XYZ file of N, CA and C in Angstrom:
309
model
N 0.804 -1.185 0.000
C 0.000 0.000 0.000
C 0.849 1.252 0.000
N 0.211 2.351 -0.205
C 0.862 3.653 -0.249
C 0.199 4.555 0.773
N 1.007 5.355 1.447
C 0.499 6.357 2.368
C 0.904 7.702 1.795
N -0.035 8.623 1.681
C 0.300 9.943 1.155
C -0.450 11.012 1.914
N 0.089 12.229 1.868
C -0.632 13.361 2.429
C -1.138 14.193 1.275
N -2.279 14.809 1.462
C -2.840 15.624 0.387
C -3.813 16.632 0.946
N -4.119 17.620 0.140
C -5.187 18.542 0.495
C -6.311 18.325 -0.496
N -7.520 18.419 -0.024
C -8.696 18.216 -0.864
C -9.337 19.575 -1.097
N -9.190 20.105 -2.282
C -9.787 21.389 -2.589
C -9.223 22.531 -1.774
N -8.043 22.340 -1.185
C -7.404 23.388 -0.421
C -8.012 23.640 0.942
N -8.929 22.792 1.399
C -9.593 23.062 2.676
C -9.381 21.979 3.728
N -8.787 20.872 3.378
C -8.682 19.754 4.312
C -7.305 19.120 4.216
N -6.708 18.840 5.359
C -5.453 18.108 5.385
C -5.763 16.674 5.792
N -5.184 15.720 5.079
C -5.463 14.324 5.407
C -4.330 13.420 4.947
N -4.310 12.222 5.523
C -3.442 11.145 5.065
C -4.354 10.111 4.423
N -3.999 9.666 3.229
C -4.775 8.651 2.527
C -3.985 7.351 2.477
N -4.665 6.245 2.763
C -4.070 4.919 2.674
C -4.624 4.273 1.411
N -3.749 3.964 0.499
C -4.162 3.524 -0.833
C -3.629 2.131 -1.125
N -4.472 1.235 -1.621
C -4.080 -0.112 -2.013
C -3.762 -0.094 -3.505
N -2.502 -0.303 -3.843
C -2.068 -0.160 -5.235
C -2.698 -1.208 -6.141
N -2.682 -2.471 -5.745
C -3.216 -3.530 -6.613
C -4.715 -3.381 -6.852
N -5.455 -3.009 -5.806
C -6.909 -2.848 -5.960
C -7.293 -1.467 -6.483
N -6.322 -0.563 -6.523
C -6.537 0.806 -6.999
C -7.686 1.488 -6.264
N -7.605 1.417 -4.926
C -8.652 2.052 -4.130
C -8.091 2.640 -2.846
N -8.758 3.667 -2.370
C -8.400 4.266 -1.096
C -9.006 3.424 0.014
N -8.170 2.971 0.954
C -8.642 2.135 2.056
C -9.261 2.968 3.173
N -8.603 4.076 3.493
C -9.150 4.979 4.510
C -8.395 6.296 4.462
N -8.984 7.290 5.103
C -8.377 8.610 5.204
C -8.384 9.037 6.662
N -7.327 9.723 7.080
C -7.220 10.234 8.443
C -6.983 11.736 8.345
N -7.824 12.522 9.006
C -7.668 13.970 9.003
C -6.468 14.390 9.845
N -5.809 15.454 9.408
C -4.683 16.035 10.129
C -5.061 17.421 10.635
N -4.543 17.777 11.792
C -4.811 19.098 12.363
C -3.891 20.161 11.767
N -2.761 19.747 11.181
C -1.765 20.675 10.653
C -1.339 20.229 9.260
N -0.887 21.169 8.442
C -0.385 20.822 7.113
C 0.875 19.994 7.245
N 0.903 18.823 6.645
C 2.068 17.945 6.699
C 3.097 18.373 5.659
N 4.363 18.404 6.072
C 5.455 18.699 5.155
C 6.345 17.482 4.948
N 6.214 16.480 5.830
C 6.998 15.243 5.701
C 6.303 14.131 6.475
N 6.665 12.893 6.144
C 5.991 11.743 6.733
C 6.946 10.554 6.731
N 6.903 9.751 7.792
C 7.689 8.535 7.868
C 6.868 7.467 8.591
N 6.816 6.280 8.023
C 6.062 5.172 8.612
C 6.998 4.369 9.508
N 6.527 4.027 10.705
C 7.298 3.195 11.632
C 6.931 1.739 11.351
N 7.890 0.930 10.834
C 7.583 -0.462 10.488
C 7.143 -1.279 11.705
N 6.343 -2.287 11.458
C 5.888 -3.221 12.485
C 5.145 -2.547 13.634
N 4.476 -1.461 13.319
C 3.648 -0.769 14.314
C 2.525 -0.057 13.572
N 1.694 0.636 14.307
C 0.608 1.422 13.715
C 0.934 2.907 13.729
N 2.235 3.241 13.784
C 2.626 4.631 13.957
C 3.138 5.276 12.676
N 2.810 6.545 12.545
C 3.336 7.397 11.485
C 3.913 8.631 12.166
N 5.071 9.072 11.696
C 5.686 10.297 12.184
C 5.454 11.370 11.127
N 4.945 12.519 11.553
C 4.575 13.586 10.628
C 5.280 14.871 11.034
N 5.924 15.512 10.079
C 6.482 16.846 10.284
C 5.511 17.855 9.705
N 5.370 19.010 10.360
C 4.364 19.957 9.898
C 4.940 21.322 9.564
N 4.148 22.072 8.837
C 4.458 23.459 8.510
C 4.447 24.315 9.775
N 3.727 23.858 10.790
C 3.595 24.588 12.054
C 4.667 24.222 13.077
N 5.785 23.637 12.616
C 6.954 23.317 13.449
C 6.736 22.141 14.390
N 5.689 21.379 14.193
C 5.391 20.268 15.094
C 5.840 18.941 14.519
N 6.280 18.071 15.398
C 6.502 16.673 15.071
C 5.341 15.922 15.718
N 4.597 15.183 14.918
C 3.425 14.458 15.411
C 3.667 12.971 15.252
N 3.405 12.224 16.308
C 3.425 10.761 16.246
C 1.975 10.319 16.337
N 1.514 9.632 15.281
C 0.100 9.255 15.192
C -0.060 7.745 15.083
N -1.010 7.212 15.834
C -1.452 5.838 15.650
C -2.517 5.885 14.567
N -2.180 5.409 13.378
C -3.091 5.578 12.248
C -4.298 4.656 12.286
N -4.332 3.655 13.156
C -5.532 2.825 13.262
C -6.588 3.480 14.148
N -6.148 4.152 15.206
C -7.105 4.783 16.120
C -7.265 6.277 15.864
N -6.282 6.891 15.193
C -6.327 8.331 14.964
C -5.787 9.144 16.125
N -5.363 8.480 17.203
C -4.794 9.211 18.333
C -3.398 9.705 17.964
N -2.996 10.807 18.589
C -1.700 11.382 18.255
C -1.138 12.175 19.421
N 0.159 12.462 19.328
C 0.833 13.333 20.282
C 1.689 14.300 19.482
N 1.536 15.599 19.746
C 2.334 16.634 19.086
C 3.499 17.037 19.978
N 4.630 17.333 19.354
C 5.809 17.827 20.050
C 6.307 19.066 19.319
N 6.610 20.121 20.068
C 7.221 21.297 19.454
C 8.646 20.905 19.118
N 8.977 20.982 17.849
C 10.226 20.387 17.399
C 11.305 21.404 17.049
N 10.966 22.395 16.285
C 11.967 23.305 15.744
C 11.419 24.726 15.663
N 12.270 25.658 15.228
C 11.873 27.058 15.079
C 11.183 27.325 13.742
N 11.238 26.362 12.818
C 10.559 26.528 11.538
C 10.020 25.180 11.069
N 9.391 25.153 9.900
C 8.720 23.948 9.411
C 9.675 22.764 9.293
N 9.104 21.550 9.288
C 9.890 20.317 9.247
C 9.777 19.646 7.881
N 10.679 19.953 6.970
C 10.614 19.312 5.658
C 11.116 17.872 5.663
N 11.756 17.458 6.776
C 12.284 16.094 6.844
C 12.007 15.483 8.211
N 11.323 14.336 8.227
C 11.259 13.453 9.395
C 11.502 12.040 8.893
N 12.307 11.279 9.613
C 12.612 9.901 9.229
C 12.719 9.044 10.476
N 12.150 7.863 10.400
C 12.291 6.882 11.468
C 13.422 5.934 11.090
N 14.332 5.669 12.029
C 15.443 4.740 11.816
C 15.193 3.522 12.691
N 14.837 2.418 12.047
C 14.419 1.191 12.729
C 15.519 0.587 13.595
N 16.746 0.570 13.109
C 17.841 -0.083 13.833
C 18.095 0.529 15.206
N 17.906 1.821 15.333
C 18.184 2.516 16.598
C 16.916 2.967 17.314
N 15.752 2.756 16.687
C 14.464 3.160 17.256
C 14.441 4.653 17.595
N 14.902 5.451 16.636
C 14.909 6.900 16.808
C 14.258 7.577 15.608
N 13.861 8.813 15.816
C 13.308 9.659 14.767
C 14.259 10.821 14.565
N 14.556 11.117 13.309
C 15.329 12.293 12.966
C 14.371 13.338 12.403
N 14.530 14.576 12.832
C 13.772 15.668 12.233
C 14.759 16.768 11.879
N 14.514 17.410 10.753
C 15.413 18.465 10.295
C 14.610 19.657 9.818
N 15.101 20.822 10.180
C 14.540 22.085 9.712
C 15.703 22.891 9.118
N 15.465 24.133 8.780
C 16.510 24.934 8.150
C 17.706 25.162 9.054
N 17.479 25.269 10.354
C 18.558 25.653 11.265
C 18.987 24.577 12.252
N 18.336 23.415 12.255
C 18.663 22.415 13.272
C 18.237 21.019 12.838
N 18.927 20.031 13.422
C 18.581 18.622 13.280
C 18.357 18.089 14.687
N 17.299 17.308 14.889
C 17.013 16.728 16.197
C 16.898 15.211 16.077
N 17.255 14.525 17.153
C 17.110 13.068 17.240
C 16.208 12.798 18.434
N 15.157 12.019 18.174
C 14.144 11.712 19.187
C 14.144 10.208 19.463
N 14.188 9.807 20.727
C 14.028 8.407 21.084
C 12.555 8.027 21.024
N 12.272 6.839 20.522
C 10.876 6.394 20.416
C 10.717 5.109 21.207
N 9.778 5.106 22.147
C 9.475 3.914 22.932
C 8.150 3.373 22.459
N 8.172 2.177 21.894
C 6.950 1.558 21.377
C 6.466 0.513 22.362
């Protein structure tokens, strides 16, 4: 499957879960902030989202629950989960941060 962020008509922020072989959208999850980056945490129900509003969000995409963290002084164009070390990297124009993730 594919996970993507998109805006619908410029009024809604959402993540869409798409099944490539069936060519259909499986579900959509609304976002509170415009997403600028996204990383899926393997073997879990978590997605890490960087936002235009400087937030790093960790979301359980099955339940829709989430936790926001103030991450940087400007938007987050890069968030990545590194499975081997169980950490999240976030980068903005002026800083790089490393976050420990406890699953």
